[in-house]
Every structure is written in structure tokens, then in C-alpha cells.
Coordinates of C-alpha atoms and ligand atoms in Angstrom, one line a residue:
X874 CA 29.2 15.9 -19.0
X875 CA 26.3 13.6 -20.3
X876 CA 23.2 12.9 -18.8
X877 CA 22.7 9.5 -17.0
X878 CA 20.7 7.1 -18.8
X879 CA 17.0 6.6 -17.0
X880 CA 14.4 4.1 -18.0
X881 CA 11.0 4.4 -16.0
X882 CA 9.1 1.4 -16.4
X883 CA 5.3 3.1 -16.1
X884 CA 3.5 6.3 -16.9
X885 CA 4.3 8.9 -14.4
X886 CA 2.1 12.2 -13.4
X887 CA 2.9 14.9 -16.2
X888 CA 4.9 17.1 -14.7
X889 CA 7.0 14.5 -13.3
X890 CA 8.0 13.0 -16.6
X891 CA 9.0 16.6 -18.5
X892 CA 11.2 17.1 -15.2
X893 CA 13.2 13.7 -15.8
X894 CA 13.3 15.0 -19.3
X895 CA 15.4 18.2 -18.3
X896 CA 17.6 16.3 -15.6
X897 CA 17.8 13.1 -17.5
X898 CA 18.2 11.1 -20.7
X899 CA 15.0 9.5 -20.4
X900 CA 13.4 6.3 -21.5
X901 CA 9.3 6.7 -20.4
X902 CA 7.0 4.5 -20.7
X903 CA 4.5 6.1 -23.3
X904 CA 2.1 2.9 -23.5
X905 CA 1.8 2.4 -19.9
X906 CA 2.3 -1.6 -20.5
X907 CA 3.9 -3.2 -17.9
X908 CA 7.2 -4.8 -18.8
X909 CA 7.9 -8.2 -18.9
X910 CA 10.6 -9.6 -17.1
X911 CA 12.8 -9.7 -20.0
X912 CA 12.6 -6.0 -20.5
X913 CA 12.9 -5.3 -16.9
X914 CA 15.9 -7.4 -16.8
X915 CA 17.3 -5.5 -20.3
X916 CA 16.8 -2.0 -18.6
X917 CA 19.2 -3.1 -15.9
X918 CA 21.7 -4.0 -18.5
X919 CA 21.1 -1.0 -20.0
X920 CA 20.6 1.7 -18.3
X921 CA 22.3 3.9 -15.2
X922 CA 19.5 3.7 -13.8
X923 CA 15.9 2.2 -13.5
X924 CA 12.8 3.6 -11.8
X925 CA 10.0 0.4 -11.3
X926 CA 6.7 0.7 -9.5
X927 CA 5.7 -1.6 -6.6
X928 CA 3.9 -3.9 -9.3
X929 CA 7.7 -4.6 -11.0
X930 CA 9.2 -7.5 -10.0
X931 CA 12.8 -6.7 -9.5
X932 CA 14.0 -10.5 -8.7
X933 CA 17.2 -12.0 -9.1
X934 CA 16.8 -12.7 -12.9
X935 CA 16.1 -9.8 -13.5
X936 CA 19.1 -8.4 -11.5
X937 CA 21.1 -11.2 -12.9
X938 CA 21.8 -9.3 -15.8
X939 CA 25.4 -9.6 -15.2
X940 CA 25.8 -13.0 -14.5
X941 CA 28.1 -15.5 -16.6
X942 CA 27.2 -15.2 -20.6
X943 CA 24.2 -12.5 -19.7
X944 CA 24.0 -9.0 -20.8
X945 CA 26.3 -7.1 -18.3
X946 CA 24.6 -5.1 -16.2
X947 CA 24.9 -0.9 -15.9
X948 CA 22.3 0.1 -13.7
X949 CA 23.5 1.3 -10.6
X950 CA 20.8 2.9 -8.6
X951 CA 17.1 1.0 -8.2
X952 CA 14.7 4.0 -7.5
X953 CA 11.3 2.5 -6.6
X954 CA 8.5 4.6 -7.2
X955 CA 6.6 3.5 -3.9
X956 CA 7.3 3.4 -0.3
X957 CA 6.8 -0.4 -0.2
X958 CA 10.0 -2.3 -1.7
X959 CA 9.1 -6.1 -1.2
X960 CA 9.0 -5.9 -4.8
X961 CA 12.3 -5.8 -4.6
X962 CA 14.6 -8.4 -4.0
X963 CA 17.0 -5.8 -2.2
X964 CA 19.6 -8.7 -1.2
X965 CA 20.6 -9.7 -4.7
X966 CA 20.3 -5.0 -5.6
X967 CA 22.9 -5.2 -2.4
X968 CA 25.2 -8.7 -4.0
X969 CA 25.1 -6.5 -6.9
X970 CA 25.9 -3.1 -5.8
X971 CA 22.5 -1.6 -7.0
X972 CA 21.9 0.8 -5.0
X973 CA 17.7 0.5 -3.9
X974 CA 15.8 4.1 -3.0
X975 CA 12.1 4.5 -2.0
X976 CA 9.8 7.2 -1.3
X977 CA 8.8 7.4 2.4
X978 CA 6.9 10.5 4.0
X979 CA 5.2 12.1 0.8
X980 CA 2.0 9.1 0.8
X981 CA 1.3 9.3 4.4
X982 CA -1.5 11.6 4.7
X983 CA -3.0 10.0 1.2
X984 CA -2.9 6.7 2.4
X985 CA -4.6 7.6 5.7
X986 CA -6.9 8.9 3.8
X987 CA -7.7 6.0 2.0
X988 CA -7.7 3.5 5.0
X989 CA -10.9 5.8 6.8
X990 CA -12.7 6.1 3.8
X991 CA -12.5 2.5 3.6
X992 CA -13.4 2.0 7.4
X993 CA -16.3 4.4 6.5
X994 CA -17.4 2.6 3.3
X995 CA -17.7 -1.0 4.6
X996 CA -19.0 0.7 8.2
X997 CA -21.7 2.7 6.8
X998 CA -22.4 -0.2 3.8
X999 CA -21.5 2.8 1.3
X1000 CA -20.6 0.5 -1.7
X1001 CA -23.8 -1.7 -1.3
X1002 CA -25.8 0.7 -0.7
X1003 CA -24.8 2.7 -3.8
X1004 CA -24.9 -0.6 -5.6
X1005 CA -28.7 -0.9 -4.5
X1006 CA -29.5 2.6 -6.0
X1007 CA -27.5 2.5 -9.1
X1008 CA -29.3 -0.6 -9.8
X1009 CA -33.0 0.8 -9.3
X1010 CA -33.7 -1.0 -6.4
X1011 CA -34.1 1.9 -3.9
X1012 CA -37.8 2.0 -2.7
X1013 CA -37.2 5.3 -0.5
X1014 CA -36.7 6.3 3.0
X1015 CA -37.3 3.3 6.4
X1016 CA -36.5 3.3 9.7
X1017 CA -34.8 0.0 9.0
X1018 CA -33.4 0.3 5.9
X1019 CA -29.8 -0.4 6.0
X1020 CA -28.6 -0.1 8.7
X1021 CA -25.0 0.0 9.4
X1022 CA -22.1 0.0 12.2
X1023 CA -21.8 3.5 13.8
X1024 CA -18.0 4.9 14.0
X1025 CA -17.9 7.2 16.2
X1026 CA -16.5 6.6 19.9
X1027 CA -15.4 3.0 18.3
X1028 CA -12.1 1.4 19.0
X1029 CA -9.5 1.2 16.0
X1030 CA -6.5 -1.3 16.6
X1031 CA -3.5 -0.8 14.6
X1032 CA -1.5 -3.7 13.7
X1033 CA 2.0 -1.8 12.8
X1034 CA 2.1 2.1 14.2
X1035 CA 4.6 3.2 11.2
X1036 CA 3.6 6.6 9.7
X1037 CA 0.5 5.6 7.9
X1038 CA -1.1 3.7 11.5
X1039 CA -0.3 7.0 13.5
X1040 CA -1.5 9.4 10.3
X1041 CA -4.9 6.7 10.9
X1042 CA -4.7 7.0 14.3
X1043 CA -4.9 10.5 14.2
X1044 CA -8.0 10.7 11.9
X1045 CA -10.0 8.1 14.1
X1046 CA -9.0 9.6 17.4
X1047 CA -9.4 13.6 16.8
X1048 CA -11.8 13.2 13.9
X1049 CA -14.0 10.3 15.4
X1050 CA -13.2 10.1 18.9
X1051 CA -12.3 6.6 18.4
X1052 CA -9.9 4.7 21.2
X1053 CA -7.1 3.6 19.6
X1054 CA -4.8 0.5 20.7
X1055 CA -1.9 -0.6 18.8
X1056 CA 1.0 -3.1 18.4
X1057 CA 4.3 -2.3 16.6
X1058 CA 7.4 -4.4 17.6
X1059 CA 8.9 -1.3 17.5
X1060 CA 6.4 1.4 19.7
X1061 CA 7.5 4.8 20.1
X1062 CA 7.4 6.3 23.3
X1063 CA 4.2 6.1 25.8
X1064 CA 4.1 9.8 25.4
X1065 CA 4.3 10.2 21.3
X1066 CA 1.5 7.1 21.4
X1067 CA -0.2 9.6 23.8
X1068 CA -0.2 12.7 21.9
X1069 CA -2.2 10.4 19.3
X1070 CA -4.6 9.1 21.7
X1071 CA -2.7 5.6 21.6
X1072 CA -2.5 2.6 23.5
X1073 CA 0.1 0.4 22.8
X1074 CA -1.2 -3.4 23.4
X1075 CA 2.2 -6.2 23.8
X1076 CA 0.7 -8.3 21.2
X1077 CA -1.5 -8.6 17.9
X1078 CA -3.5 -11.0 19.5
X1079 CA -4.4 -8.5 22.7
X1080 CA -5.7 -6.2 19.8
X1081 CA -7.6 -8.0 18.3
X1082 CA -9.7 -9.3 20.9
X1083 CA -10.2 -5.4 21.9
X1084 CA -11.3 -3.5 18.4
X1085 CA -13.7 -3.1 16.4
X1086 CA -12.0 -2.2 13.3
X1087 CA -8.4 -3.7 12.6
X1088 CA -6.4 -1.6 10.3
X1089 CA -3.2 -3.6 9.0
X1090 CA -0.1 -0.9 8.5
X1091 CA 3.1 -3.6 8.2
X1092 CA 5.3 -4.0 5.9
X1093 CA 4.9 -6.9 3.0
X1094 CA 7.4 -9.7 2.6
X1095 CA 8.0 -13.2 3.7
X1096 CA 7.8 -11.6 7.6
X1097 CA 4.5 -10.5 7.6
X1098 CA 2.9 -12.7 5.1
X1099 CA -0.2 -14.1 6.0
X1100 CA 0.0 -12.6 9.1
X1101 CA -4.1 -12.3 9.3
X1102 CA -5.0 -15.9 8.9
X1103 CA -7.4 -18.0 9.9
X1104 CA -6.4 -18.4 13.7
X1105 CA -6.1 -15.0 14.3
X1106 CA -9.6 -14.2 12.3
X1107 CA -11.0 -16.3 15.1
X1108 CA -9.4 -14.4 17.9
X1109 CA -11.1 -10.9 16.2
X1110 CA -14.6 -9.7 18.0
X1111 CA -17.4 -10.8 16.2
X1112 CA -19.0 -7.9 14.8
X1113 CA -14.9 -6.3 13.9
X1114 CA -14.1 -5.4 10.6
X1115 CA -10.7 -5.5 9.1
X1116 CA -9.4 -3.0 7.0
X1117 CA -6.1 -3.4 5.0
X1118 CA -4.0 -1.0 2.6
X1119 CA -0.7 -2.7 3.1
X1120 CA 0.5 -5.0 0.9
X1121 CA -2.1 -7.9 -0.1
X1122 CA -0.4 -11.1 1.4
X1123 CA -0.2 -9.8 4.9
X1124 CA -3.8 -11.4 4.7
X1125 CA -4.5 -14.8 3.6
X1126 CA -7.4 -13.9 1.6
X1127 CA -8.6 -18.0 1.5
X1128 CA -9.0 -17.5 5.1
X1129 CA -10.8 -14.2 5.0
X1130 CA -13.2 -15.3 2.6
X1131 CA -14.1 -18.3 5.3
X1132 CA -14.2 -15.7 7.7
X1133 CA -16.5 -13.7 6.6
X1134 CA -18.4 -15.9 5.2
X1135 CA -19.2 -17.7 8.3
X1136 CA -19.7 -14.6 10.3
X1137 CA -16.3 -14.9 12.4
X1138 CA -15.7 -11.1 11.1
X1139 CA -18.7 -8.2 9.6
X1140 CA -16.5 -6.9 6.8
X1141 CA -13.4 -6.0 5.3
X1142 CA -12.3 -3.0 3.1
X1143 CA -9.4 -4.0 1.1
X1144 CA -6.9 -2.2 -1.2
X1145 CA -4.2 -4.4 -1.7
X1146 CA -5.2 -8.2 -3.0
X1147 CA -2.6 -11.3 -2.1
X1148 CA -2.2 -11.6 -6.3
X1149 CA -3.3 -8.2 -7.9
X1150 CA -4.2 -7.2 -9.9
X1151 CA -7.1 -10.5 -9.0
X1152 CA -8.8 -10.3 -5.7
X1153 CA -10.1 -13.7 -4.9
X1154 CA -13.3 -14.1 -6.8
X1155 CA -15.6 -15.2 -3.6
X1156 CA -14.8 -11.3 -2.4
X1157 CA -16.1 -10.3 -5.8
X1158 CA -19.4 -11.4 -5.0
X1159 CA -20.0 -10.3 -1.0
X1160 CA -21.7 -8.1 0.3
X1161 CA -19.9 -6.9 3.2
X1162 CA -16.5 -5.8 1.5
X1163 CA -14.9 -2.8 0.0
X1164 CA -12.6 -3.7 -2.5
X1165 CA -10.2 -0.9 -4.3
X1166 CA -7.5 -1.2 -6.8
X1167 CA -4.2 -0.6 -4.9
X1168 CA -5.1 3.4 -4.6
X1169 CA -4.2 4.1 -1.2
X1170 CA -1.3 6.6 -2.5
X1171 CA -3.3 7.8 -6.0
X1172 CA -4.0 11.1 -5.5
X1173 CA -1.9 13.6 -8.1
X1174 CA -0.7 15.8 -5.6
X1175 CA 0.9 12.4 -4.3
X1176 CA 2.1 11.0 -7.3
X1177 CA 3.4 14.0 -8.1
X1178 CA 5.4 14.2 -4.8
X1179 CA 6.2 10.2 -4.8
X1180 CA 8.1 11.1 -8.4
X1181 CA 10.0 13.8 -7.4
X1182 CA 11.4 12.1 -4.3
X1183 CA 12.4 9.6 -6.6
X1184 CA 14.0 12.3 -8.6
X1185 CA 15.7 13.8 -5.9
X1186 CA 17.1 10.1 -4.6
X1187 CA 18.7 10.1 -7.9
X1188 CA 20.0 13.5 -8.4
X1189 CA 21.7 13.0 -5.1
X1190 CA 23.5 9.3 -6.1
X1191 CA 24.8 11.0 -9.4
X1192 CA 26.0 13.7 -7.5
X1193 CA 28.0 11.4 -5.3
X1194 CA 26.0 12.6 -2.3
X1195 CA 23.8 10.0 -0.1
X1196 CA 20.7 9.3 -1.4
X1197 CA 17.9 10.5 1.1
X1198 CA 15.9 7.6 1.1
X1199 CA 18.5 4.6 0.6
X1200 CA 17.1 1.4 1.8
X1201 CA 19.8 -0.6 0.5
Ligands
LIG2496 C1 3.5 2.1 -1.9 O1 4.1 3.2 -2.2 O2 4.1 1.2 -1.3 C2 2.1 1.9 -2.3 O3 1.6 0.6 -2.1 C3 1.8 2.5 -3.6 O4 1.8 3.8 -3.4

């Protein structure tokens, strides 16, 4: 029987990519060059299959491969190489009976990760500070030099308590004795929350007002877009910090610059920007930000993982079986 035809529209960890090989016929991505939407939407009409990254565009042109006078289209499975999908537009995958796989679980811990080291960074001033003695400016050792917002015994408020927010609260409460408060429209039980050290608050607002770090953990898309704005900037202790590695436009980054700027908020640690790969210049040039390039999941033991789940979403549709993570 022959191989379904696969196109993977970036580089992928090693070891991933000789895999796909054996199980596969395989069309990589040996430049790395993100496609344009014309090839994206000429892999759909090509291929059984197509595995994008959350920085692909999957639209409705580019699904529209079938439509009237167009290319028809082949693909029949969407596996997304990411947990987020808002990349995705998974109604016009659905009109077209794409099936849409992403790759939930494997990034938690990695991602976690990534959202305390960012609380840390911006906390204890780590990227100015190594700024300063990169740059020769380091004089030596003062009482005053420096100083920065102790962490420990702090309180972290989740906004979303998905399995990134409770992997955070986990770190912050255990690791850093931290009280934690979140909101999620959908809380688990009083005594899961519990078993995390977590206090569920009835709205984003009531967290807000109570934490000293705010750590974003929803979803992208148009529900959640500019969810932190300027309103709910004002209704954050002075003092807080905001940290954020979900998707870039659940902040609107216009309003965070006026925000910190004007002292509403001490800092911000960012991952995800509202049109990467730019971050708003103004962030560019502040003092009192970390700013990352989308790496909350980039670790290789990760990628690794994140590729063979999308692997294994695949092997299961070609096998007729129900692909594990389906989320359309
Ligand atoms: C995701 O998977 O959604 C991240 O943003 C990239 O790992």
C-alpha cells in the first residue's frame, strides 16, 4: 500500500524528521523559510496531509483550495505542530472535512518553565541587569544597587487554570511559597485547586486587584483577544507585574506600553507579541520588560515530543482509528 503524502511546512527536531521519513512520503522543509500563502494553500491541494506550525496561517484561502476553478484540494488531516490552533481557521478545516490535530500535554512542563523564569527575570531585573554588565557599566557590589521585587511568599493570579496555569501554579506555590488565586470559566474542583495551593477568584477583575504577578494561560482567538487592556491594566495593583506566554493578542500591547509607562503596572515578561515576529518597538526600548521570541515550548526534549504526537495523530487517522488529539 503506498505511503501517504506529507508536507511539513518548517524544520522539525532531527530525529523527528528521519521518523516521518520511515512512516511517510515526506515533503520537509530543508530551508526552514516560512511558506507563503500560496504554497500553504498548494500543499493542501497536494498533499494527504499537511503539518503547519502555530506561525502558519491556515485561513480560508488557503483551505479554499477546492473551491470553484482552484486546485482541488487532497489534504485530509491538518496536524498542527503546537498546542495552540487559533492559527487555524478550524471552521472552514471542518466545511471542508479537514480533519485539525494538536499536541496537548507534551509542552506543559516546558512552558511552565518558561512563564517562572520570566516572572524571575523581570522580578529580580535579570535582563537589565545583565545588560548593565555586558555593557561595562558594572562598578561592583552596593547595598542599593538594583534592587528588585522579592518572589518568595508573593501572590500569583492565573488568568485561565488550563494545564500550563496549574503546571505555574505548582512551581510558584511548592517552589516559592507563593498564594495562588485564579479564574478559569471552567475551575476544576475546590479540592484539585486545593491540592495546588489554589484559590479560585469569580472573576478576572477580583484577581487582579489581589496579585502581584498576573500570569495569562487562555487560549488565543477572537474570545480572548485583547483581553488585558487598558481598563483592566488600571484595575492591576500598582507595583504587579504581568507575565504572558499565551498567544500575543490576549494583550493589547498599545495599552501595555501606556501602562507601563506611566507606572500603572512594574513590568511585564513577554513571550508571545500581538504581531510576531515584531514586539511593539516602545517595549524594545524599556527597562522593565522581558521580552522572548515565542520559546515557551523550545526545549528539544519538547520538540521532540510535540513532533511525535503529531506523528502519532496521523498514524492513527490513516489507520482509520480516532486521532488522539482531534480538535476538529
Ligand atoms: C503552542 O504550542 O501553542 C506554542 O505557542 C508553541 O509551542
Amino acid at each position: 500500500m503506498s505511503k501517504p503524502k506529507v508536507i511539513v511546512t518548517r524544520r522539525w527536531p532531527e530525529q523527528v524528521e528521519t521518523r516521518l521519513a520511515e512512516v511517510f512520503e515526506v515533503r520537509l522543509n530543508e530551508s526552514d523559510r516560512p511558506m507563503s500563502q500560496d504554497q500553504l494553500r498548494a500543499a493542501f491541494a497536494q498533499a494527504d496531509a499537511v503539518f503547519p506550525t502555530v506561525s502558519d496561517r491556515i485561513d480560508a484561502a488557503v483551505l479554499g483550495a477546492g473551491a470553484p476553478g482552484a486546485e482541488p484540494l487532497k489534504a485530509r488531516l491538518c496536524g498542527n505542530f503546537g498546542v495552540g490552533f487559533n492559527n487555524i481557521d478550524v471552521a472552514a478545516a471542518k466545511a471542508r472535512g479537514i480533519t485539525v490535530t494538536n499536541t496537548p500535554g507534551v509542552l506543559t512542563d516546558a512552558t511552565a518553565d518558561l512563564a517562572m523564569t520570566l516572572l524571575l527575570a523581570v522580578a529580580r531585573r535579570a535582563g537589565e541587569g545583565e545588560r548593565h554588565l555586558r555593557n561595562g557599566e558594572w562598578t561592583g557590589w552596593r547595598p542599593t544597587h538594583m534592587m528588585g521585587t522579592q518572589v518568595t511568599g508573593k501572590t500569583l493570579g492565573l488568568i485561565g487554570f488550563g494545564r500550563i496555569g496549574r503546571a505555574l501554579a505548582a512551581r510558584a506555590h511548592f517552589g516559592f511559597n507563593m498564594e495562588v488565586l485564579f479564574h478559569d470559566p471552567t475551575p476544576p474542583s475546590a479540592a484539585d485547586a486545593r491540592a495546588l495551593g489554589a484559590t479560585a477568584c469569580d472573576s478576572i477583575e477580583a484577581v487582579l486587584e489581589r496579585a502581584d504577578f498576573v500570569s495569562l494561560h487562555t487560549p488565543g482567538g477572537a474570545d480572548t483577544r485583547h483581553l488585558m487592556n487598558a481598563e483592566r491594566f488600571a484595575r492591576m495593583r500598582p507595583g504587579a507585574f504581568l507575565i504572558n506566554t499565551s498567544r500575543g493578542d490576549v494583550i493589547d500591547e498599545a495599552a501595555l506600553v501606556q501602562a507601563l509607562d506611566s507606572g500603572t503596572i512594574a513590568g511585564a515578561g513577554l513571550d508571545v507579541f500581538e504581531a510576531e515576529p515584531q514586539a511593539t518597538p516602545a517595549l524594545l526600548e524599556m527597562e522593565n520588560v522581558v521580552l522572548l521570541p515565542h520559546l515557551g515550548s523550545a526545549t528539544l526534549e519538547t520538540r521532540v515530543a510535540m513532533g511525535m504526537t503529531v506523528l502519532k495523530n496521523a498514524q492513527a487517522f490513516f489507520a482509520g482509528e480516532e486521532p488522539p488529539n482531534r480538535v476538529a
